[in-house]
Amino acid sequence: MKKIIVLTMLLLTTTLFFSCKKFLDPQPVNAITDENPIFDLTSAQTALRGVYRGLGNTGYYGESWVTLGFFPSGDIKNLTTGGASNIVVVNYRADDANFSTTWNAIYSVINRANNVIVRTPAVTDPLLTPTLKNQYIGEAKFIRALCYFDLARGWGGVQIPLEPTGSLTGVISKPRSTQNETYDQVLKDLEDAELLLPVGAPVNRIRVTQETVWALRARLHLYRQEWALADQYATKLINSPNYKLNAPYNSWFANSVVATQESIFELEFSAQNPSTIRAQMQHPSRGGTYRYAPTDAFVQLLKDKNVSGGRRALIDSVTQTGITQWFGNLYYRNPATDPAYIFRIAEMYLIRAEARAHEADLTGSLNDLNAVRARAGVPLSTSSTDTDLLLDIENERRLEFALEPHRWYDLVRTGRAKVVLEALNSATKVDPWENVFPIPLQQIKLDPNLKQNPGY
């Protein structure tokens, strides 16, 4: 009996930049067998929708992955009991469901992407032209690259399956690669995607283009401390007429806007497919469950106009019976249709600023940093040494991406997690092995080839 994988269609509402308008048309749920899931144009489109839909899963950019980026940042407090309390103080546990949920969600997307990459080339439907085949495979390769990049910065080296498994929960049974080998695979997929995706396609902020590839390359090279390449790829985006720093600061997310010129790549949600992170962040008076919130110290920082400027819009408050409660306000829409922001042009400016500080281009670094500060409406930096500039950039990223999944990974990649986080909270202790997450205990039990990170 054939197993059925149900891939719910990803609702996309902007115009596709190639000939296949049908890709965007509302469709019912499609069922495709494991044995031959992609056999014509329609099934290829459905499978690719499933890849995008997986990115927005609650376990991935729909919530859990995002919270793993800012829970241990020192700037977020947990308002409930459970595993999140441990993560906030960097007391990581292999049996914590937060890690297992995210791990499984990312590997599910990888399996869906592998399905598109491996099976699309064999399709003989004349409607699935060579150009469309390349486009779909290029999009899937980019998304697989993003998945492996996130796994590598979260867990270090991981298993790298490049073929679809028999089921989305199948045991991979492969030895772990090193973190460097995992990043090598990310680069290989990005190089392939850049060649497969059409040149000069119109901008599309909810679907992968060559410019989306450049954004992840800039971030990858930053993490690998390949400063010249980080500079090169960030510059490609900064020089593109498709992107700009929106001003005032909140104009890229306030008033229910989507896909502004600030955005390089964002995930779309709908009333039928809502983002769960909104409920967790919002106050009950606004229909939220209010499970986590900015710390009191971080609220004061965001309220300081000389430090935060327009980024004050990232938080809001409710006063009841004389008590004021603050909450994050990046995800605020009702219903919860807030996009998940994966790449913004502000990040490219700060990537290039950091790269140029390391390249001894202090003037160029300062100019990029101050472009972001000017847009936020705060006094410009006057730092004149690489050490001071790098610290300014670190602090700017903290504010600019206060509720996006950057802060923890920034502190880890720069080697500053222990000194920064322990200074913010006396309850936080960052042991050396906690620079990477624990492999979920359930996965260790399922697969003898999967070895735990040391220390857990």
GROMACS .gro file of C-alpha atoms in nm:
model
  456
    1MET     CA    1   0.000   0.000   0.000
    2LYS     CA    2   0.142   0.329  -0.104
    3LYS     CA    3   0.220   0.584   0.164
    4ILE     CA    4   0.067   0.923   0.100
    5ILE     CA    5   0.244   1.245   0.180
    6VAL     CA    6   0.002   1.534   0.196
    7LEU     CA    7   0.162   1.856   0.087
    8THR     CA    8  -0.067   2.148   0.161
    9MET     CA    9  -0.038   2.425  -0.089
   10LEU     CA   10   0.154   2.736   0.004
   11LEU     CA   11  -0.068   3.035  -0.069
   12LEU     CA   12   0.136   3.291  -0.261
   13THR     CA   13  -0.027   3.616  -0.363
   14THR     CA   14   0.224   3.809  -0.564
   15THR     CA   15   0.285   3.762  -0.931
   16LEU     CA   16   0.528   3.487  -1.023
   17PHE     CA   17   0.819   3.619  -1.223
   18PHE     CA   18   0.807   3.349  -1.488
   19SER     CA   19   0.543   3.207  -1.720
   20CYS     CA   20   0.381   2.969  -1.471
   21LYS     CA   21   0.099   3.180  -1.326
   22LYS     CA   22  -0.081   2.861  -1.220
   23PHE     CA   23   0.175   2.816  -0.946
   24LEU     CA   24  -0.003   3.091  -0.753
   25ASP     CA   25  -0.364   2.992  -0.814
   26PRO     CA   26  -0.554   2.869  -0.507
   27GLN     CA   27  -0.580   2.490  -0.521
   28PRO     CA   28  -0.721   2.221  -0.294
   29VAL     CA   29  -0.491   2.001  -0.088
   30ASN     CA   30  -0.293   1.768  -0.313
   31ALA     CA   31  -0.196   1.409  -0.228
   32ILE     CA   32   0.117   1.264  -0.389
   33THR     CA   33   0.259   0.916  -0.340
   34ASP     CA   34   0.608   0.848  -0.213
   35GLU     CA   35   0.678   0.616  -0.506
   36ASN     CA   36   0.620   0.871  -0.782
   37PRO     CA   37   0.540   1.207  -0.622
   38ILE     CA   38   0.647   1.433  -0.910
   39PHE     CA   39   0.531   1.332  -1.257
   40ASP     CA   40   0.404   1.646  -1.431
   41LEU     CA   41   0.395   2.025  -1.405
   42THR     CA   42   0.113   2.035  -1.150
   43SER     CA   43   0.269   1.782  -0.913
   44ALA     CA   44   0.606   1.958  -0.940
   45GLN     CA   45   0.444   2.286  -0.842
   46THR     CA   46   0.260   2.118  -0.555
   47ALA     CA   47   0.581   1.961  -0.425
   48LEU     CA   48   0.761   2.296  -0.438
   49ARG     CA   49   0.473   2.463  -0.253
   50GLY     CA   50   0.524   2.202   0.015
   51VAL     CA   51   0.889   2.302   0.049
   52TYR     CA   52   0.797   2.668   0.104
   53ARG     CA   53   0.515   2.571   0.338
   54GLY     CA   54   0.761   2.373   0.548
   55LEU     CA   55   0.975   2.683   0.603
   56GLY     CA   56   0.679   2.844   0.776
   57ASN     CA   57   0.605   2.541   0.993
   58THR     CA   58   0.554   2.613   1.364
   59GLY     CA   59   0.875   2.422   1.432
   60TYR     CA   60   1.078   2.636   1.194
   61TYR     CA   61   1.035   3.002   1.092
   62GLY     CA   62   0.672   2.993   1.205
   63GLU     CA   63   0.790   3.001   1.567
   64SER     CA   64   1.038   2.758   1.726
   65TRP     CA   65   1.351   2.840   1.527
   66VAL     CA   66   1.288   3.212   1.573
   67THR     CA   67   1.256   3.176   1.949
   68LEU     CA   68   1.577   2.971   1.969
   69GLY     CA   69   1.750   3.277   1.823
   70PHE     CA   70   1.625   3.521   2.085
   71PHE     CA   71   1.532   3.310   2.392
   72PRO     CA   72   1.897   3.280   2.504
   73SER     CA   73   1.981   3.635   2.397
   74GLY     CA   74   1.966   3.778   2.749
   75ASP     CA   75   1.696   4.019   2.632
   76ILE     CA   76   1.389   3.794   2.655
   77LYS     CA   77   1.221   3.660   2.967
   78ASN     CA   78   1.003   3.352   2.985
   79LEU     CA   79   0.658   3.394   3.142
   80THR     CA   80   0.573   3.024   3.170
   81THR     CA   81   0.723   2.710   3.316
   82GLY     CA   82   0.886   2.441   3.105
   83GLY     CA   83   1.176   2.404   2.867
   84ALA     CA   84   1.182   2.766   2.755
   85SER     CA   85   1.285   2.866   3.108
   86ASN     CA   86   1.601   2.658   3.070
   87ILE     CA   87   1.677   2.799   2.727
   88VAL     CA   88   1.649   3.157   2.852
   89VAL     CA   89   1.935   3.097   3.098
   90VAL     CA   90   2.130   2.874   2.854
   91ASN     CA   91   2.072   2.556   3.052
   92TYR     CA   92   2.031   2.337   2.746
   93ARG     CA   93   1.894   1.983   2.779
   94ALA     CA   94   1.890   1.708   2.518
   95ASP     CA   95   1.537   1.607   2.620
   96ASP     CA   96   1.395   1.958   2.571
   97ALA     CA   97   1.108   1.941   2.321
   98ASN     CA   98   1.200   2.283   2.179
   99PHE     CA   99   1.515   2.137   2.021
  100SER     CA  100   1.341   1.824   1.899
  101THR     CA  101   1.054   2.017   1.741
  102THR     CA  102   1.289   2.245   1.552
  103TRP     CA  103   1.527   1.968   1.443
  104ASN     CA  104   1.240   1.759   1.304
  105ALA     CA  105   1.082   2.056   1.126
  106ILE     CA  106   1.407   2.150   0.949
  107TYR     CA  107   1.478   1.795   0.837
  108SER     CA  108   1.121   1.767   0.711
  109VAL     CA  109   1.186   2.067   0.482
  110ILE     CA  110   1.514   1.912   0.367
  111ASN     CA  111   1.330   1.593   0.273
  112ARG     CA  112   1.073   1.789   0.075
  113ALA     CA  113   1.348   1.984  -0.102
  114ASN     CA  114   1.536   1.661  -0.181
  115ASN     CA  115   1.218   1.528  -0.337
  116VAL     CA  116   1.200   1.825  -0.578
  117ILE     CA  117   1.574   1.822  -0.653
  118VAL     CA  118   1.599   1.450  -0.726
  119ARG     CA  119   1.269   1.379  -0.903
  120THR     CA  120   1.201   1.691  -1.108
  121PRO     CA  121   1.472   1.623  -1.372
  122ALA     CA  122   1.303   1.297  -1.479
  123VAL     CA  123   0.963   1.456  -1.551
  124THR     CA  124   0.867   1.438  -1.920
  125ASP     CA  125   0.562   1.664  -1.916
  126PRO     CA  126   0.626   1.916  -2.200
  127LEU     CA  127   0.458   2.186  -1.991
  128LEU     CA  128   0.741   2.155  -1.739
  129THR     CA  129   0.997   2.321  -1.963
  130PRO     CA  130   1.373   2.303  -1.901
  131THR     CA  131   1.361   2.663  -1.779
  132LEU     CA  132   1.091   2.584  -1.524
  133LYS     CA  133   1.272   2.268  -1.417
  134ASN     CA  134   1.587   2.466  -1.348
  135GLN     CA  135   1.390   2.731  -1.162
  136TYR     CA  136   1.214   2.481  -0.935
  137ILE     CA  137   1.532   2.288  -0.864
  138GLY     CA  138   1.718   2.614  -0.797
  139GLU     CA  139   1.453   2.725  -0.548
  140ALA     CA  140   1.462   2.388  -0.372
  141LYS     CA  141   1.843   2.395  -0.357
  142PHE     CA  142   1.838   2.738  -0.199
  143ILE     CA  143   1.587   2.627   0.064
  144ARG     CA  144   1.792   2.313   0.136
  145ALA     CA  145   2.098   2.538   0.175
  146LEU     CA  146   1.911   2.758   0.423
  147CYS     CA  147   1.808   2.451   0.622
  148TYR     CA  148   2.162   2.313   0.643
  149PHE     CA  149   2.297   2.658   0.729
  150ASP     CA  150   2.053   2.687   1.019
  151LEU     CA  151   2.131   2.335   1.138
  152ALA     CA  152   2.505   2.404   1.123
  153ARG     CA  153   2.492   2.728   1.320
  154GLY     CA  154   2.255   2.571   1.572
  155TRP     CA  155   2.399   2.224   1.621
  156GLY     CA  156   2.740   2.226   1.452
  157GLY     CA  157   2.801   1.946   1.203
  158VAL     CA  158   2.494   1.740   1.113
  159GLN     CA  159   2.387   1.453   0.892
  160ILE     CA  160   2.352   1.558   0.527
  161PRO     CA  161   2.098   1.346   0.336
  162LEU     CA  162   2.073   1.451  -0.028
  163GLU     CA  163   1.809   1.199  -0.133
  164PRO     CA  164   1.444   1.185  -0.027
  165THR     CA  165   1.363   0.926   0.237
  166GLY     CA  166   1.066   0.689   0.223
  167SER     CA  167   0.876   0.901   0.475
  168LEU     CA  168   0.914   1.239   0.635
  169THR     CA  169   0.996   1.072   0.967
  170GLY     CA  170   1.239   0.816   0.829
  171VAL     CA  171   1.565   0.755   1.014
  172ILE     CA  172   1.852   0.910   0.820
  173SER     CA  173   2.121   0.665   0.940
  174LYS     CA  174   2.419   0.866   0.820
  175PRO     CA  175   2.726   0.972   1.017
  176ARG     CA  176   2.747   1.337   1.117
  177SER     CA  177   2.952   1.570   0.903
  178THR     CA  178   3.160   1.844   1.062
  179GLN     CA  179   3.030   2.199   1.081
  180ASN     CA  180   3.276   2.300   0.810
  181GLU     CA  181   3.159   2.015   0.584
  182THR     CA  182   2.799   2.119   0.644
  183TYR     CA  183   2.881   2.476   0.544
  184ASP     CA  184   3.055   2.335   0.234
  185GLN     CA  185   2.726   2.170   0.135
  186VAL     CA  186   2.544   2.499   0.190
  187LEU     CA  187   2.787   2.672  -0.045
  188LYS     CA  188   2.755   2.397  -0.306
  189ASP     CA  189   2.375   2.428  -0.307
  190LEU     CA  190   2.395   2.807  -0.331
  191GLU     CA  191   2.640   2.791  -0.621
  192ASP     CA  192   2.407   2.549  -0.801
  193ALA     CA  193   2.100   2.761  -0.725
  194GLU     CA  194   2.261   3.076  -0.859
  195LEU     CA  195   2.329   2.903  -1.192
  196LEU     CA  196   1.985   2.743  -1.215
  197LEU     CA  197   1.772   3.049  -1.133
  198PRO     CA  198   1.704   3.286  -1.426
  199VAL     CA  199   1.918   3.596  -1.457
  200GLY     CA  200   1.753   3.934  -1.419
  201ALA     CA  201   1.414   3.809  -1.303
  202PRO     CA  202   1.178   4.070  -1.157
  203VAL     CA  203   1.204   4.109  -0.780
  204ASN     CA  204   1.003   3.862  -0.575
  205ARG     CA  205   1.018   3.893  -0.197
  206ILE     CA  206   0.827   3.576  -0.108
  207ARG     CA  207   0.997   3.344  -0.352
  208VAL     CA  208   1.361   3.259  -0.414
  209THR     CA  209   1.555   3.452  -0.680
  210GLN     CA  210   1.923   3.495  -0.752
  211GLU     CA  211   1.922   3.792  -0.516
  212THR     CA  212   1.792   3.571  -0.237
  213VAL     CA  213   2.089   3.343  -0.301
  214TRP     CA  214   2.327   3.639  -0.269
  215ALA     CA  215   2.176   3.725   0.070
  216LEU     CA  216   2.244   3.381   0.214
  217ARG     CA  217   2.591   3.380   0.062
  218ALA     CA  218   2.669   3.708   0.237
  219ARG     CA  219   2.552   3.562   0.569
  220LEU     CA  220   2.735   3.232   0.514
  221HIS     CA  221   3.065   3.405   0.436
  222LEU     CA  222   3.023   3.625   0.744
  223TYR     CA  223   2.985   3.317   0.963
  224ARG     CA  224   3.291   3.159   0.799
  225GLN     CA  225   3.487   3.482   0.849
  226GLU     CA  226   3.547   3.512   0.475
  227TRP     CA  227   3.534   3.887   0.489
  228ALA     CA  228   3.600   3.974   0.124
  229LEU     CA  229   3.325   3.740   0.004
  230ALA     CA  230   3.082   3.863   0.269
  231ASP     CA  231   3.154   4.218   0.153
  232GLN     CA  232   3.113   4.118  -0.214
  233TYR     CA  233   2.773   3.952  -0.178
  234ALA     CA  234   2.630   4.208   0.062
  235THR     CA  235   2.732   4.477  -0.187
  236LYS     CA  236   2.534   4.303  -0.462
  237LEU     CA  237   2.217   4.353  -0.259
  238ILE     CA  238   2.301   4.703  -0.137
  239ASN     CA  239   2.366   4.815  -0.495
  240SER     CA  240   2.046   4.658  -0.625
  241PRO     CA  241   1.765   4.908  -0.702
  242ASN     CA  242   1.519   4.655  -0.557
  243TYR     CA  243   1.608   4.713  -0.192
  244LYS     CA  244   1.643   5.008   0.041
  245LEU     CA  245   1.633   5.094   0.410
  246ASN     CA  246   1.272   5.196   0.464
  247ALA     CA  247   1.218   5.508   0.672
  248PRO     CA  248   1.080   5.564   0.924
  249TYR     CA  249   1.199   5.244   1.087
  250ASN     CA  250   0.860   5.081   1.142
  251SER     CA  251   0.748   5.132   0.781
  252TRP     CA  252   0.871   4.785   0.682
  253PHE     CA  253   0.630   4.607   0.920
  254ALA     CA  254   0.369   4.850   1.062
  255ASN     CA  255   0.016   4.903   0.930
  256SER     CA  256   0.000   4.545   0.800
  257VAL     CA  257   0.238   4.606   0.510
  258VAL     CA  258   0.410   4.313   0.342
  259ALA     CA  259   0.694   4.274   0.093
  260THR     CA  260   0.836   4.625   0.124
  261GLN     CA  261   1.167   4.731  -0.030
  262GLU     CA  262   1.329   4.652   0.306
  263SER     CA  263   1.256   4.284   0.254
  264ILE     CA  264   1.481   4.053   0.054
  265PHE     CA  265   1.299   3.733   0.148
  266GLU     CA  266   1.002   3.687   0.379
  267LEU     CA  267   0.754   3.407   0.438
  268GLU     CA  268   0.388   3.471   0.381
  269PHE     CA  269   0.114   3.357   0.620
  270SER     CA  270  -0.264   3.374   0.593
  271ALA     CA  271  -0.573   3.337   0.810
  272GLN     CA  272  -0.588   2.973   0.700
  273ASN     CA  273  -0.214   2.928   0.763
  274PRO     CA  274  -0.132   3.166   1.051
  275SER     CA  275   0.200   3.234   1.219
  276THR     CA  276   0.189   3.097   1.573
  277ILE     CA  277   0.458   3.330   1.703
  278ARG     CA  278   0.212   3.618   1.720
  279ALA     CA  279   0.000   3.452   1.988
  280GLN     CA  280   0.302   3.369   2.204
  281MET     CA  281   0.430   3.726   2.199
  282GLN     CA  282   0.113   3.934   2.222
  283HIS     CA  283  -0.060   4.042   2.543
  284PRO     CA  284  -0.388   3.864   2.635
  285SER     CA  285  -0.576   4.193   2.594
  286ARG     CA  286  -0.484   4.166   2.227
  287GLY     CA  287  -0.567   3.800   2.190
  288GLY     CA  288  -0.226   3.659   2.274
  289THR     CA  289  -0.105   3.399   2.521
  290TYR     CA  290   0.190   3.619   2.630
  291ARG     CA  291   0.442   3.342   2.697
  292TYR     CA  292   0.754   3.555   2.664
  293ALA     CA  293   0.844   3.922   2.669
  294PRO     CA  294   1.140   4.160   2.656
  295THR     CA  295   1.326   4.193   2.985
  296ASP     CA  296   1.287   4.510   3.188
  297ALA     CA  297   1.643   4.615   3.101
  298PHE     CA  298   1.586   4.559   2.730
  299VAL     CA  299   1.261   4.755   2.743
  300GLN     CA  300   1.451   5.049   2.889
  301LEU     CA  301   1.710   5.019   2.613
  302LEU     CA  302   1.444   5.016   2.341
  303LYS     CA  303   1.267   5.312   2.500
  304ASP     CA  304   1.585   5.523   2.497
  305LYS     CA  305   1.555   5.732   2.181
  306ASN     CA  306   1.930   5.799   2.173
  307VAL     CA  307   2.001   5.426   2.165
  308SER     CA  308   1.706   5.273   1.987
  309GLY     CA  309   1.533   5.554   1.799
  310GLY     CA  310   1.253   5.422   1.582
  311ARG     CA  311   1.310   5.068   1.702
  312ARG     CA  312   1.094   5.161   1.999
  313ALA     CA  313   0.813   5.043   1.766
  314LEU     CA  314   0.925   4.682   1.823
  315ILE     CA  315   0.764   4.686   2.169
  316ASP     CA  316   0.433   4.799   2.311
  317SER     CA  317   0.265   4.795   2.651
  318VAL     CA  318  -0.067   4.749   2.826
  319THR     CA  319  -0.144   4.898   3.169
  320GLN     CA  320  -0.403   4.721   3.382
  321THR     CA  321  -0.480   4.799   3.748
  322GLY     CA  322  -0.175   5.022   3.757
  323ILE     CA  323   0.064   4.754   3.628
  324THR     CA  324   0.234   4.804   3.293
  325GLN     CA  325   0.328   4.494   3.094
  326TRP     CA  326   0.556   4.517   2.792
  327PHE     CA  327   0.553   4.282   2.496
  328GLY     CA  328   0.711   4.242   2.155
  329ASN     CA  329   0.515   4.403   1.875
  330LEU     CA  330   0.683   4.283   1.556
  331TYR     CA  331   0.413   4.016   1.526
  332TYR     CA  332   0.083   4.191   1.595
  333ARG     CA  333  -0.171   4.126   1.320
  334ASN     CA  334  -0.513   3.978   1.380
  335PRO     CA  335  -0.549   3.723   1.231
  336ALA     CA  336  -0.185   3.621   1.267
  337THR     CA  337  -0.066   3.691   0.913
  338ASP     CA  338   0.264   3.853   1.013
  339PRO     CA  339   0.546   3.758   0.775
  340ALA     CA  340   0.855   3.576   0.895
  341TYR     CA  341   1.148   3.799   0.795
  342ILE     CA  342   1.439   3.584   0.677
  343PHE     CA  343   1.655   3.846   0.501
  344ARG     CA  344   1.631   4.225   0.520
  345ILE     CA  345   1.853   4.482   0.353
  346ALA     CA  346   1.952   4.619   0.696
  347GLU     CA  347   2.134   4.292   0.758
  348MET     CA  348   2.335   4.336   0.439
  349TYR     CA  349   2.455   4.679   0.554
  350LEU     CA  350   2.562   4.538   0.890
  351ILE     CA  351   2.727   4.233   0.731
  352ARG     CA  352   2.929   4.460   0.507
  353ALA     CA  353   3.011   4.692   0.796
  354GLU     CA  354   3.145   4.399   0.998
  355ALA     CA  355   3.339   4.257   0.704
  356ARG     CA  356   3.496   4.593   0.624
  357ALA     CA  357   3.596   4.648   0.986
  358HIS     CA  358   3.788   4.320   0.964
  359GLU     CA  359   3.931   4.425   0.628
  360ALA     CA  360   4.066   4.750   0.780
  361ASP     CA  361   3.826   4.960   0.571
  362LEU     CA  362   3.714   5.161   0.871
  363THR     CA  363   3.558   5.442   0.668
  364GLY     CA  364   3.347   5.201   0.466
  365SER     CA  365   3.249   5.013   0.780
  366LEU     CA  366   3.146   5.331   0.959
  367ASN     CA  367   2.941   5.449   0.660
  368ASP     CA  368   2.743   5.124   0.649
  369LEU     CA  369   2.685   5.121   1.024
  370ASN     CA  370   2.568   5.481   1.016
  371ALA     CA  371   2.331   5.416   0.728
  372VAL     CA  372   2.143   5.179   0.960
  373ARG     CA  373   2.168   5.416   1.254
  374ALA     CA  374   2.045   5.711   1.048
  375ARG     CA  375   1.742   5.515   0.934
  376ALA     CA  376   1.667   5.428   1.299
  377GLY     CA  377   1.697   5.794   1.392
  378VAL     CA  378   1.984   5.766   1.643
  379PRO     CA  379   2.310   5.965   1.665
  380LEU     CA  380   2.576   5.849   1.424
  381SER     CA  381   2.874   5.650   1.546
  382THR     CA  382   3.212   5.822   1.556
  383SER     CA  383   3.416   5.511   1.636
  384SER     CA  384   3.760   5.516   1.477
  385THR     CA  385   3.912   5.177   1.562
  386ASP     CA  386   3.817   4.832   1.443
  387THR     CA  387   3.758   4.717   1.802
  388ASP     CA  388   3.514   4.999   1.873
  389LEU     CA  389   3.341   4.959   1.539
  390LEU     CA  390   3.288   4.586   1.588
  391LEU     CA  391   3.136   4.649   1.928
  392ASP     CA  392   2.909   4.917   1.781
  393ILE     CA  393   2.801   4.675   1.507
  394GLU     CA  394   2.731   4.403   1.764
  395ASN     CA  395   2.512   4.641   1.962
  396GLU     CA  396   2.339   4.766   1.648
  397ARG     CA  397   2.249   4.410   1.545
  398ARG     CA  398   2.110   4.351   1.893
  399LEU     CA  399   1.862   4.636   1.851
  400GLU     CA  400   1.793   4.606   1.479
  401PHE     CA  401   1.703   4.235   1.504
  402ALA     CA  402   1.561   4.238   1.856
  403LEU     CA  403   1.280   3.994   1.771
  404GLU     CA  404   1.439   3.811   1.479
  405PRO     CA  405   1.660   3.498   1.508
  406HIS     CA  406   2.006   3.657   1.512
  407ARG     CA  407   2.129   3.752   1.860
  408TRP     CA  408   2.227   3.412   2.003
  409TYR     CA  409   2.404   3.307   1.683
  410ASP     CA  410   2.583   3.643   1.659
  411LEU     CA  411   2.725   3.604   2.008
  412VAL     CA  412   2.833   3.246   1.941
  413ARG     CA  413   3.004   3.315   1.610
  414THR     CA  414   3.198   3.608   1.757
  415GLY     CA  415   3.296   3.411   2.068
  416ARG     CA  416   3.122   3.657   2.301
  417ALA     CA  417   2.824   3.455   2.428
  418LYS     CA  418   2.970   3.380   2.770
  419VAL     CA  419   3.100   3.725   2.861
  420VAL     CA  420   2.793   3.913   2.730
  421LEU     CA  421   2.516   3.688   2.858
  422GLU     CA  422   2.659   3.618   3.201
  423ALA     CA  423   2.697   3.993   3.253
  424LEU     CA  424   2.329   4.049   3.169
  425ASN     CA  425   2.186   3.785   3.401
  426SER     CA  426   2.353   3.628   3.704
  427ALA     CA  427   2.139   3.316   3.656
  428THR     CA  428   2.288   3.254   3.311
  429LYS     CA  429   2.593   3.031   3.282
  430VAL     CA  430   2.731   2.954   2.938
  431ASP     CA  431   2.948   2.643   2.945
  432PRO     CA  432   3.184   2.588   2.649
  433TRP     CA  433   2.978   2.305   2.499
  434GLU     CA  434   2.664   2.520   2.501
  435ASN     CA  435   2.781   2.717   2.199
  436VAL     CA  436   2.592   2.449   2.008
  437PHE     CA  437   2.255   2.297   2.090
  438PRO     CA  438   2.220   1.937   2.210
  439ILE     CA  439   2.118   1.679   1.952
  440PRO     CA  440   1.761   1.583   2.051
  441LEU     CA  441   1.767   1.276   2.274
  442GLN     CA  442   1.491   1.112   2.072
  443GLN     CA  443   1.707   1.128   1.759
  444ILE     CA  444   2.004   0.976   1.939
  445LYS     CA  445   1.787   0.683   2.046
  446LEU     CA  446   1.652   0.631   1.696
  447ASP     CA  447   1.981   0.644   1.510
  448PRO     CA  448   2.304   0.486   1.640
  449ASN     CA  449   2.501   0.675   1.374
  450LEU     CA  450   2.405   1.008   1.529
  451LYS     CA  451   2.650   1.108   1.803
  452GLN     CA  452   2.569   1.364   2.069
  453ASN     CA  453   2.751   1.694   2.093
  454PRO     CA  454   3.016   1.674   2.369
  455GLY     CA  455   2.906   1.790   2.713
  456TYR     CA  456   2.542   1.683   2.694
   0.00000   0.00000   0.00000
